[in-house]
XYZ file of C-alpha atoms in Angstrom:
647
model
C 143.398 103.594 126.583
C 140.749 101.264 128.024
C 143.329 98.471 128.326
C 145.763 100.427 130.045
C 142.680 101.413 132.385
C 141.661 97.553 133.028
C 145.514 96.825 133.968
C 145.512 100.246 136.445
C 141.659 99.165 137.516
C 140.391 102.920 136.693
C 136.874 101.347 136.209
C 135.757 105.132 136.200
C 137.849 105.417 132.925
C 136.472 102.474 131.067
C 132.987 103.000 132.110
C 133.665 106.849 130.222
C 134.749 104.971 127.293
C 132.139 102.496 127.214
C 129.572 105.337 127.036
C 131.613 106.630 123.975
C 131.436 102.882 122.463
C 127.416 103.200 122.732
C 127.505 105.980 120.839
C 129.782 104.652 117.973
C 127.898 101.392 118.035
C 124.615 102.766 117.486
C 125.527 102.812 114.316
C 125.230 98.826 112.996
C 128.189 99.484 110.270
C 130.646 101.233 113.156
C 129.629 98.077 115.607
C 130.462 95.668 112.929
C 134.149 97.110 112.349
C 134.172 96.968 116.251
C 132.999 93.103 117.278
C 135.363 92.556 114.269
C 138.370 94.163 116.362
C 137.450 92.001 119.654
C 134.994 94.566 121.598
C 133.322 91.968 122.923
C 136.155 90.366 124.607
C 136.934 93.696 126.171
C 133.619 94.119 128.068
C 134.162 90.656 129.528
C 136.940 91.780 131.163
C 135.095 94.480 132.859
C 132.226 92.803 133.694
C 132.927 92.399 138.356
C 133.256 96.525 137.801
C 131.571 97.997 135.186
C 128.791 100.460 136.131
C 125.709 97.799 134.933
C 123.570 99.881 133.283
C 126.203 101.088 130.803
C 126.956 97.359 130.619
C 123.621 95.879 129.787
C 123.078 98.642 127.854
C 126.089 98.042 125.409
C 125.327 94.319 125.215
C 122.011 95.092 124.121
C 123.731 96.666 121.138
C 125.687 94.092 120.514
C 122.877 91.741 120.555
C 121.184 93.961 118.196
C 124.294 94.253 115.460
C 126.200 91.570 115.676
C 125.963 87.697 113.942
C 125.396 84.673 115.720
C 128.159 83.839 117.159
C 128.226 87.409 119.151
C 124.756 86.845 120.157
C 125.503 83.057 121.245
C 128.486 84.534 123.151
C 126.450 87.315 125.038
C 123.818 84.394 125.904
C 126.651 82.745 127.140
C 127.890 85.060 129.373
C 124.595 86.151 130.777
C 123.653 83.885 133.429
C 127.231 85.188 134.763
C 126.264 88.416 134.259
C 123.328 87.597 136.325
C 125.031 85.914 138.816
C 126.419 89.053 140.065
C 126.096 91.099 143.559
C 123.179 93.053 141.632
C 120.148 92.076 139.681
C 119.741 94.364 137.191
C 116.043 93.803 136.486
C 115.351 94.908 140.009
C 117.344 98.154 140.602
C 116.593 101.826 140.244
C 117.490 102.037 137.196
C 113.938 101.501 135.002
C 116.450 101.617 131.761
C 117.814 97.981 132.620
C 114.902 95.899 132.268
C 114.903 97.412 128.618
C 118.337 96.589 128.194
C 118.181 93.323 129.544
C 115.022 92.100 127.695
C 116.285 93.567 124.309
C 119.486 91.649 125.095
C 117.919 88.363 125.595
C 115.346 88.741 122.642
C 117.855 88.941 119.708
C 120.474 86.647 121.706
C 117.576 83.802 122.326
C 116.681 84.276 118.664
C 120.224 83.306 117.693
C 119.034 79.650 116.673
C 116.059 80.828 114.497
C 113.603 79.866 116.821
C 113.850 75.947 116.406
C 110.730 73.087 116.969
C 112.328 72.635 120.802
C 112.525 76.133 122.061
C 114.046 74.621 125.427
C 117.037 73.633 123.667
C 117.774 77.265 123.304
C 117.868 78.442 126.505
C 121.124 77.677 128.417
C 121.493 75.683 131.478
C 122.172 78.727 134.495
C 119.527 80.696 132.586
C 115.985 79.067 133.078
C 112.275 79.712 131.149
C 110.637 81.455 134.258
C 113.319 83.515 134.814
C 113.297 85.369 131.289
C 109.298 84.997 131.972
C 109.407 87.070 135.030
C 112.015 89.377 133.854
C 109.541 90.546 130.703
C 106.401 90.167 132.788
C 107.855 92.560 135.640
C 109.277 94.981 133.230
C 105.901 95.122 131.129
C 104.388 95.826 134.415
C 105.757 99.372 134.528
C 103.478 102.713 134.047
C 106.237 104.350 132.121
C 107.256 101.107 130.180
C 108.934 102.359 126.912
C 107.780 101.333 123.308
C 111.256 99.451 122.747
C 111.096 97.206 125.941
C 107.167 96.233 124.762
C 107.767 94.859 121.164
C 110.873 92.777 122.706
C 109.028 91.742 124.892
C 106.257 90.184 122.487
C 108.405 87.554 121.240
C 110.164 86.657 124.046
C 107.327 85.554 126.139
C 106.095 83.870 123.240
C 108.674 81.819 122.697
C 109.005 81.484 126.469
C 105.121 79.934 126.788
C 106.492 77.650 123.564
C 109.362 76.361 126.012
C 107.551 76.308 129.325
C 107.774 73.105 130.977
C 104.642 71.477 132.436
C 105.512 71.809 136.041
C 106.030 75.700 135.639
C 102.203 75.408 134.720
C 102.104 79.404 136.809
C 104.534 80.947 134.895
C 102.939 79.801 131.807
C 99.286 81.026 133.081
C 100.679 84.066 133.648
C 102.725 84.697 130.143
C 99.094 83.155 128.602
C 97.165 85.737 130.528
C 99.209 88.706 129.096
C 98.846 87.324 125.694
C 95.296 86.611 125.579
C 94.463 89.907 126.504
C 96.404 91.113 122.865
C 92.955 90.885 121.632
C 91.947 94.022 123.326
C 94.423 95.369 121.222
C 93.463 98.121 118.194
C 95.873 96.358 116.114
C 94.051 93.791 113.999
C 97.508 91.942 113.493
C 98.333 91.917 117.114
C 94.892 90.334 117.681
C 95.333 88.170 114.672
C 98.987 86.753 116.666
C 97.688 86.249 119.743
C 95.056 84.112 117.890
C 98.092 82.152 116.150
C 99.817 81.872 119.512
C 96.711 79.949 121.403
C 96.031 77.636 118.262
C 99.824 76.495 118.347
C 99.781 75.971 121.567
C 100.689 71.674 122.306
C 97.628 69.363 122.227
C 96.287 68.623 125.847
C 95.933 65.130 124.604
C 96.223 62.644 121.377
C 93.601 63.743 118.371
C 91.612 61.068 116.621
C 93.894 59.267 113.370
C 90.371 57.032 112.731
C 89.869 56.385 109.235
C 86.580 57.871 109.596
C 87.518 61.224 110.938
C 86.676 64.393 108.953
C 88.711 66.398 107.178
C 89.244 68.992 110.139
C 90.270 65.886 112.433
C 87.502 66.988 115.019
C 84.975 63.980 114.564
C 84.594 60.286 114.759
C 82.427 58.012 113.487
C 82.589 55.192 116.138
C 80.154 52.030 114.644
C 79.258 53.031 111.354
C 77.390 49.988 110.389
C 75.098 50.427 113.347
C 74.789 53.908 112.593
C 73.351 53.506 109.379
C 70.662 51.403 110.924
C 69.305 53.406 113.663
C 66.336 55.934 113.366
C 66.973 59.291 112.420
C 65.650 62.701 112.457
C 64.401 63.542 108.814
C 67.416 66.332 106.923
C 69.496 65.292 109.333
C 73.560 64.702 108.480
C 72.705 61.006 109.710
C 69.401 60.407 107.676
C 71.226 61.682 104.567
C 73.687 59.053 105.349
C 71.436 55.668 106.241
C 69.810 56.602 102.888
C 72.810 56.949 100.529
C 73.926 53.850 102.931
C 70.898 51.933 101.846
C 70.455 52.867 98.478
C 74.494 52.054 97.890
C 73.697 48.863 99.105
C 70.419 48.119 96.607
C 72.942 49.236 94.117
C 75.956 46.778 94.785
C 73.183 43.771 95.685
C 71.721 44.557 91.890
C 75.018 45.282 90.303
C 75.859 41.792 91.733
C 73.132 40.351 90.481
C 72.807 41.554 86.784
C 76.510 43.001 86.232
C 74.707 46.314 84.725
C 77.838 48.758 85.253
C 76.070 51.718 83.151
C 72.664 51.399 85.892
C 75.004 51.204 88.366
C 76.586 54.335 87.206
C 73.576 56.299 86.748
C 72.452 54.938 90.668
C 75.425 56.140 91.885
C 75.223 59.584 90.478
C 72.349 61.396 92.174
C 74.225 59.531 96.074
C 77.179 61.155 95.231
C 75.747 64.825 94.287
C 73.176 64.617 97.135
C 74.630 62.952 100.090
C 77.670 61.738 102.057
C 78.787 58.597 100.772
C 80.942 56.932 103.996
C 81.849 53.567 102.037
C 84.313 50.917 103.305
C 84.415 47.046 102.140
C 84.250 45.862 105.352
C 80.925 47.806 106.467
C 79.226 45.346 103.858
C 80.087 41.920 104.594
C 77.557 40.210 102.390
C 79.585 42.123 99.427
C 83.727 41.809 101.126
C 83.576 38.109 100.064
C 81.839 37.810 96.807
C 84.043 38.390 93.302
C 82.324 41.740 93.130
C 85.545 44.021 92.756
C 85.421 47.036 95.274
C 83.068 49.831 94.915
C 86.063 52.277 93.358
C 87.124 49.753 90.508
C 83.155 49.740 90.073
C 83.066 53.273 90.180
C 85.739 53.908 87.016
C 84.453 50.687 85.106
C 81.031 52.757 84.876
C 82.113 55.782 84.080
C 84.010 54.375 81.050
C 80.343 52.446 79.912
C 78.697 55.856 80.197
C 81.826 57.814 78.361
C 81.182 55.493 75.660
C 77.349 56.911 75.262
C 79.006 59.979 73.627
C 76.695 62.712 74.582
C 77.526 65.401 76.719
C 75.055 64.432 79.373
C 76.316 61.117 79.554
C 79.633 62.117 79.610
C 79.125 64.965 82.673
C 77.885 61.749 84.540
C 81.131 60.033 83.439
C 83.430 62.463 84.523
C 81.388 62.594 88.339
C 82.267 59.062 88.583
C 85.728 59.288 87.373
C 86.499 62.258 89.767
C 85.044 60.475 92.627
C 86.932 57.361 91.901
C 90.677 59.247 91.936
C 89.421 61.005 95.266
C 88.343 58.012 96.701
C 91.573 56.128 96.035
C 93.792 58.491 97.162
C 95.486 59.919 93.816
C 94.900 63.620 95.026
C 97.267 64.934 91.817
C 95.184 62.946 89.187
C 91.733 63.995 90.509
C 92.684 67.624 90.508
C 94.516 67.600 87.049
C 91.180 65.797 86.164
C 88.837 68.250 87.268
C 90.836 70.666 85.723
C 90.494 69.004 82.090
C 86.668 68.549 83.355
C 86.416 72.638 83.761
C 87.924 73.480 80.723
C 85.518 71.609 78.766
C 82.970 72.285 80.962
C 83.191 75.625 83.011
C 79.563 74.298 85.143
C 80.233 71.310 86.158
C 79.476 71.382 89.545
C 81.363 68.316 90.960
C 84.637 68.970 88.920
C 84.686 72.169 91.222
C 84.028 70.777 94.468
C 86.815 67.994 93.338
C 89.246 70.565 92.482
C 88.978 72.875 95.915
C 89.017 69.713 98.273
C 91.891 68.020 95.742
C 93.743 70.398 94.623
C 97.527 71.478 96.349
C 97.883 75.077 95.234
C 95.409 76.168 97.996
C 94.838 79.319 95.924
C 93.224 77.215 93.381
C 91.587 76.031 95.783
C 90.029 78.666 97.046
C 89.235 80.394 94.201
C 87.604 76.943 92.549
C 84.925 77.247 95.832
C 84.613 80.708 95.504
C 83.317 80.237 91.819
C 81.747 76.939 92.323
C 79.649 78.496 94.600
C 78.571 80.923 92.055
C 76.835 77.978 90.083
C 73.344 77.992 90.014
C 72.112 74.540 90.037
C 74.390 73.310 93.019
C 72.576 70.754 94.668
C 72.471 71.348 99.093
C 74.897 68.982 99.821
C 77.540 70.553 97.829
C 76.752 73.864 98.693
C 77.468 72.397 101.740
C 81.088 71.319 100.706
C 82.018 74.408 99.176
C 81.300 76.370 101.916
C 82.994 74.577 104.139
C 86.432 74.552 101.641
C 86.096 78.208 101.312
C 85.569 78.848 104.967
C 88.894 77.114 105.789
C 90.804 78.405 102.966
C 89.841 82.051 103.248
C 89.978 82.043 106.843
C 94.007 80.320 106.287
C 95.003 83.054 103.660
C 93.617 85.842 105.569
C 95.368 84.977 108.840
C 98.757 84.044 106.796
C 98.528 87.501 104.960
C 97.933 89.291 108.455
C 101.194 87.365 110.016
C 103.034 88.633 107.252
C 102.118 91.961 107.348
C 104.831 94.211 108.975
C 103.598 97.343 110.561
C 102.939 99.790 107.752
C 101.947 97.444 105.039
C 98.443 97.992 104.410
C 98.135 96.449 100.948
C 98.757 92.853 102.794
C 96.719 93.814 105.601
C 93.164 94.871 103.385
C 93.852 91.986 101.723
C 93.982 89.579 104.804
C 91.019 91.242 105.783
C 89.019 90.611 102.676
C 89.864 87.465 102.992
C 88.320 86.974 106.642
C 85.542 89.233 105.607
C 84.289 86.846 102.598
C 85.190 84.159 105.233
C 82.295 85.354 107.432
C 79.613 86.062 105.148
C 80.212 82.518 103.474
C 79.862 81.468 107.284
C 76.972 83.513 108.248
C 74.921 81.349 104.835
C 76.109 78.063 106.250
C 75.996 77.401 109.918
C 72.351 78.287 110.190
C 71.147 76.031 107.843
C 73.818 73.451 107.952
C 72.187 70.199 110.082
C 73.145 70.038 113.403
C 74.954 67.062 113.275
C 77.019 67.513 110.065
C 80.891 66.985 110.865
C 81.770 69.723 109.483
C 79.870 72.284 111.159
C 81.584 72.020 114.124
C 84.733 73.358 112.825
C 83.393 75.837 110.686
C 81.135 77.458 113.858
C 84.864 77.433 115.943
C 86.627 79.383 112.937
C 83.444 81.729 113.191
C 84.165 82.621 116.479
C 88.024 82.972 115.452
C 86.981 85.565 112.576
C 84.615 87.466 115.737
C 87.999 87.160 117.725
C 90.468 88.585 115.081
C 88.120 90.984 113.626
C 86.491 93.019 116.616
C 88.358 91.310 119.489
C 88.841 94.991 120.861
C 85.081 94.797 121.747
C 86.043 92.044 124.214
C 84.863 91.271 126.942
C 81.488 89.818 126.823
C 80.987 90.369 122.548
C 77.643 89.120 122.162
C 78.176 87.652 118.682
C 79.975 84.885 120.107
C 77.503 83.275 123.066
C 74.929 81.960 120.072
C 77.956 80.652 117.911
C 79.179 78.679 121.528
C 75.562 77.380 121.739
C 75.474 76.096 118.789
C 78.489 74.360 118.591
C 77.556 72.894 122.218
C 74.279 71.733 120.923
C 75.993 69.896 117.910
C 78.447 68.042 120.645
C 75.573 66.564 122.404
C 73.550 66.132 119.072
C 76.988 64.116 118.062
C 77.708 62.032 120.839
C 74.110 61.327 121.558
C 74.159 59.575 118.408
C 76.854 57.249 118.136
C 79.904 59.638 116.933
C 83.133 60.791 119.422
C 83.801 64.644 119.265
C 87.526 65.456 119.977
C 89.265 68.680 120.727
C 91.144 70.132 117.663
C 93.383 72.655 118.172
C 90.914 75.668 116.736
C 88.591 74.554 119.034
C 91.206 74.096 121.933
C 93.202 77.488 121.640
C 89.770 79.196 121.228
C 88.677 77.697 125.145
C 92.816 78.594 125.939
C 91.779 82.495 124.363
C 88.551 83.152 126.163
C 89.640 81.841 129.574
C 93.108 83.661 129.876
C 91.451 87.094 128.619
C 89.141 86.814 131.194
C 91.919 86.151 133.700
C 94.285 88.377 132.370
C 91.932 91.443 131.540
C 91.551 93.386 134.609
C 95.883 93.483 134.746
C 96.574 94.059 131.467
C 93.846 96.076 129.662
C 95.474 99.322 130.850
C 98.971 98.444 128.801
C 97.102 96.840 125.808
C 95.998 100.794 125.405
C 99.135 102.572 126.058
C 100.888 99.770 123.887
C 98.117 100.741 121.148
C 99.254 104.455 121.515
C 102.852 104.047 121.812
C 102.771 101.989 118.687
C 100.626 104.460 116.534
C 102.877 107.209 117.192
C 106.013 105.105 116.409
C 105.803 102.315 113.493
C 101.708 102.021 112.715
C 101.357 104.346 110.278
C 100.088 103.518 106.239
C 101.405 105.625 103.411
C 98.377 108.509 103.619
C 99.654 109.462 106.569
C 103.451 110.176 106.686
C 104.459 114.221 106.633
C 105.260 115.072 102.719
C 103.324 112.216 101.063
C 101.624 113.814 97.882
C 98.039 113.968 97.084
C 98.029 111.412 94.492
C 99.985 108.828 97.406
C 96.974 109.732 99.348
C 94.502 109.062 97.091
C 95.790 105.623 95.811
C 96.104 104.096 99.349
C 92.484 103.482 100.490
C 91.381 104.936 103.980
C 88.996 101.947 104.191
C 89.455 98.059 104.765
C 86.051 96.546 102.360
C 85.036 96.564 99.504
C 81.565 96.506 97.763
C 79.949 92.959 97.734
C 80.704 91.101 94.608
C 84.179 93.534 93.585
C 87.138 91.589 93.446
C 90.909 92.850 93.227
C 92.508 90.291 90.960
C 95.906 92.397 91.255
C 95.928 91.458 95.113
C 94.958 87.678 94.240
C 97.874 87.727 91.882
C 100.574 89.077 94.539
C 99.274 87.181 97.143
C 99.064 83.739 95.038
C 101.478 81.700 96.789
C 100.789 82.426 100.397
C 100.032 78.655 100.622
C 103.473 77.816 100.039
C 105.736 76.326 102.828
C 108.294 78.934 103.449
C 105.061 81.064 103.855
C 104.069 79.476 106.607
C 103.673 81.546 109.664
C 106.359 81.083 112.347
C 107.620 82.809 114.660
C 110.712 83.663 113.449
C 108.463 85.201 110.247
C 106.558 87.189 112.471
C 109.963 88.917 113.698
C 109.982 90.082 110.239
C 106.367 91.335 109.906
C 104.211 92.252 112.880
C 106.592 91.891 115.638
C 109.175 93.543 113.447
C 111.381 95.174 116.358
C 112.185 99.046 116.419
C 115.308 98.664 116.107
C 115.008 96.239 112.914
C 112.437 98.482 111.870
C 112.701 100.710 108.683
C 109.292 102.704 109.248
C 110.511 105.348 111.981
C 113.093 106.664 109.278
C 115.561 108.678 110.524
C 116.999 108.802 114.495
C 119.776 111.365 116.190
C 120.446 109.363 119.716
C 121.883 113.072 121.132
C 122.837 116.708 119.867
C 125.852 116.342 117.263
C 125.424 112.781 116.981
C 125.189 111.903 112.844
C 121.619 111.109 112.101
C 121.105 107.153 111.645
C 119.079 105.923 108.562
C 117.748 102.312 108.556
C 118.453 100.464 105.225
C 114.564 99.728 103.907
C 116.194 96.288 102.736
C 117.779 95.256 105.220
C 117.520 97.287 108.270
C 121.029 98.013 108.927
C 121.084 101.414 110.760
C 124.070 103.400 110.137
C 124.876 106.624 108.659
C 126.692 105.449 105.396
C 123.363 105.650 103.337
C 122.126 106.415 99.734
C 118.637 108.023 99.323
C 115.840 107.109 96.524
C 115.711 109.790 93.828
C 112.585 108.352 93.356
C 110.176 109.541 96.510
C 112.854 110.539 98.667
C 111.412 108.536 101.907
C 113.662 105.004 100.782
C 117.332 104.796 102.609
C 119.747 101.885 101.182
C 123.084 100.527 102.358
C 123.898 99.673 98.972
C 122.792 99.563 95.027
C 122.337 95.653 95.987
C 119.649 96.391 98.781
C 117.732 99.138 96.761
C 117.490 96.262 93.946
C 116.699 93.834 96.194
C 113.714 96.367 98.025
C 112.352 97.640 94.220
C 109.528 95.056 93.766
C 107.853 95.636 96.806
C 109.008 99.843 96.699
C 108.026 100.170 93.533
C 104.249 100.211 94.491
C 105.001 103.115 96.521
C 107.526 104.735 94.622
C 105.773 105.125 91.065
C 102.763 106.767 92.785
C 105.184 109.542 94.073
C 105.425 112.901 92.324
């Protein structure tokens, strides 16, 4: 019928059986068998005549259900589209910017979101216009919950491609991002976070061999360094000393070949103070036959290994460990702190070896945690493994928060724990840390990240974070005054992006952040206490709180969340499209839909989020929907901590 209507142009006729097509295709299955039987090469040929709303409207679906290719067709096809007698985005019809930004998120998707977003945009179809058609419709009073959380990762992606000429467009997509930290939603806050810190480098960082770990600071002359006055407890007067006192070690060393005093002399540098060693900073040593300081460093520790005592052989095992680490064998010094712990559970620099060594950055973290349990840490690696578990607990929590799709509280109190420990361990640190210790500075930026993520809804002007910006001011000029060159990371750089775009982008946007807040409660942000017909004992396990009590641990949650250190665990945005920006109609949370009276209801597979009435239900809880026996398998160990708490 609608091809005898094309030949006979009764463009009344197909638009009446395009509207039956939406209603068919709603269902993902039904749209499937239809894109499979050429559907999509039938709306091309309607395209000059169609009624446009009916036509974005069924591309949208297609976008939504079909594979690649469709979507790579549709995106295709667009700029055509576009390049019609009407523009869409702009008429009456409010519906159409929906349409047309759900259409061009899952179509510009197609290509999994690659390292050169530009390359995914097509030639007729430029960056600022998909900008300005999500920015206008976003601007709306009435703007519906479907059009917002398409429109998330669109701009996103859109600020990722943004060429540097279009530098408005992309103040204006950064403006309406920044101001996500208004939002009640501690992973939205927690993206817009990861969207500023990913944002490209305004300029080269430092590759010196002298930089710190966090690539933030350089330490221009050493040599001179070292012999300049200092203020006593200062970063830089622990350093001239273990300078000079490495130095009376190597000249005696040199001069009496006594490997086991030099051993015990190097000892108390290492566990006190920052050793920066390099040949070449000691030029009445570089020439001499005295072998370098790390073939003098193992060479003692096997004299004092030979001692046989345990004390001598703790000593030992420092030097060893410090050796590996200094030569770059990362594997060997953590597999030998390991073999150091298990004999000895205390010793204090087998731990701090381990959580700086160590490439299972769960081990890591959890090596710091303890460590810093020890009582007879000296300062200086206090120091250390605070700053190790500020990093790692600050990089699981945010992971485990980008992960977390929109009803999965387990992740979420866990990512929160995480940030929470983060900022106590911070709040013991920074204070007494000396003002011009490396690290310090990018410990106080992830400080004001953890203010940012955790209460950024108190924004604007949260006090908390004006005395952590002073202080990581006055280190700069403590820094630079002193010899070392302070470079923009990209904590420190997306946090200056963050502040200054909310602050531009406030007064606009604050109004949407809290209908988006609302919208989004009422339709996906919901935890297990709170869906109709949960049972009392669902309730009860799920807690309505985020903390815990100081000191209690949940070694389950540790367990699950081990590997969240892993590569394919790292946050992307093409993850995020499975977790917090989860789209509604790839969403499994809202349950059931009927699109119109005596239409079948549509279930959305828990698995996979195929919508479509051909369904099987969970005997189990009753509140599970699966395509297949293959998806409910493939859904049971994550259900399964729902399910078995059902009655």
């Amino acid at each position: 019928m609608f091809d005898l209507a094309c030949v006979e142009s009764q463009w009344e006729l197909c638009d009446a059986i395009m509207r039956i097509w939406l209603d068919i295709c709603a269902d993902a299955v039904l749209c499937r068998v239809f894109l499979d039987r050429d559907l999509f090469s039938k709306v091309l040929q309607v395209m000059e005549n169609a009624d446009p709303s009916i036509l974005l409207q069924l591309l949208s679906i297609l976008a939504r259900h079909g594979d690649d290719k469709v979507r790579t067709d549709v995106l295709h096809h667009l700029p055509d589209l576009l390049r019609m007698q009407w523009d869409p985005w702009m008429c009456d019809e409010p519906d159409n910017d929906e349409f047309l930004v759900i259409t061009l998120c899952h179509c510009i998707g197609t290509s999994g979101f690659p390292a050169d977003p530009e390359q995914i945009f097509p030639a007729n179809l430029s960056v600022n216009f998909v900008a300005d058609v999500a920015l206008h419709a976003l601007e709306a009073s009435d703007v519906s919950y479907d059009l917002i959380i398409h429109a998330f990762p669109l701009l996103i992606i859109c600020v990722q491609a943004c060429p540097p000429e279009e530098y408005k467009t992309r103040s204006r997509i950064l403006d309406f991002l920044a101001v996500l930290l208004h939002s009640n939603d501690v992973v939205m806050r927690c993206v817009a976070a990861w969207v500023f810190c990913g944002l490209p480098p305004t300029e080269q960082r430092s590759r010196s061999d002298y930089a710190s770990r966090m690539g933030t600071v350089e330490l221009v002359n050493f040599p001179e360094l070292a012999l300049l006055p200092v203020p006593p407890k200062s970063e830089r007067a622990s350093i001239r000393t273990s300078t000079f006192t490495v130095r009376s070690l190597l000249r005696a060393v040199h001069m009496d070949g006594d490997l086991y005093k030099f051993g015990l002399g190097m000892v108390p540098v290492l566990l006190n103070r920052p050793l920066l060693y390099n040949d070449g900073d000691f030029p009445p040593f570089k020439d001499s036959t005295l072998i370098g300081l790390d073939s003098l460093l193992a060479e003692s520790a096997e004299i004092l290994r030979r001692r046989g005592d345990q004390a001598h052989r703790d000593t030992a095992d420092t030097l060893t460990l410090e050796h590996l680490a200094r030569s770059g064998q990362s594997d060997a010094a953590a597999s030998y702190a390991r073999e150091v712990l298990k004999r000895n559970p205390q010793h204090r620099y087998a731990h701090v070896t381990l959580c700086e060594q160590s490439e299972d950055r769960e081990e890591a973290l959890q090596t710091a945690r303890k460590g810093l349990r020890l009582g007879h840490l000296t300062p200086y690696l206090r120091r250390r493994l605070f700053v190790s578990a500020i990093e790692l607990s600050h990089a699981k929590g945010q992971t485990l928060l980008l992960q977390a799709g929109p009803s999965d509280w387990r992740r979420r109190r866990a990512a929160l724990e995480c940030l929470l420990s983060a900022w106590k361990i911070d709040r013991a640190f920074v204070p007494t840390a000396p003002i011009d210790m490396p690290q310090l500075q990018h410990a106080t930026e992830l400080s004001i990240m953890y203010h940012l993520i955790l209460e950024g809804n108190c924004l604007p002007g949260y006090p908390p974070i004006q005395p952590l910006l002073d202080r990581i001011d006055e280190s700069t000029r403590t820094l630079e005054s002193a010899g070392f060159k302070v470079s923009e990371g990209s904590i420190r750089e997306g946090r200056k992006a963050l502040l200054h775009h909310f602050s531009q982008g406030y007064d606009k946007w604050a109004a949407f952040v809290e209908r988006f807040d609302q919208i989004d409660e009422e339709n996906r942000a919901f935890g297990i206490h709170e869906r109709p017909g949960t049972t009392a004992k669902a309730r009860a396990w799920f807690p309505r709180h985020w903390g815990r009590a100081d000191g209690e641990e949940d070694e389950q949650d540790g367990d699950e969340y081990a590997q969240w250190w892993t590569p394919e665990n790292t946050p992307t945005l093409k993850s995020l499209l499975g977790g917090p920006l989860r789209c509604s109609c790839h969403s499994s949370e809202d349950g059931c839909v009927q699109l119109a009276p005596g239409l079948a209801m549509l279930y959305a597979c828990s698995w996979c989020s195929t919508r479509t009435v051909i369904v099987r239900r969970c005997s189990g809880c009753e509140d599970a929907w699966y395509c297949d026996s293959h998806c409910q398998r493939a859904h049971w160990p994550k259900h399964r901590l729902v399910c078995r708490y059902r009655e």
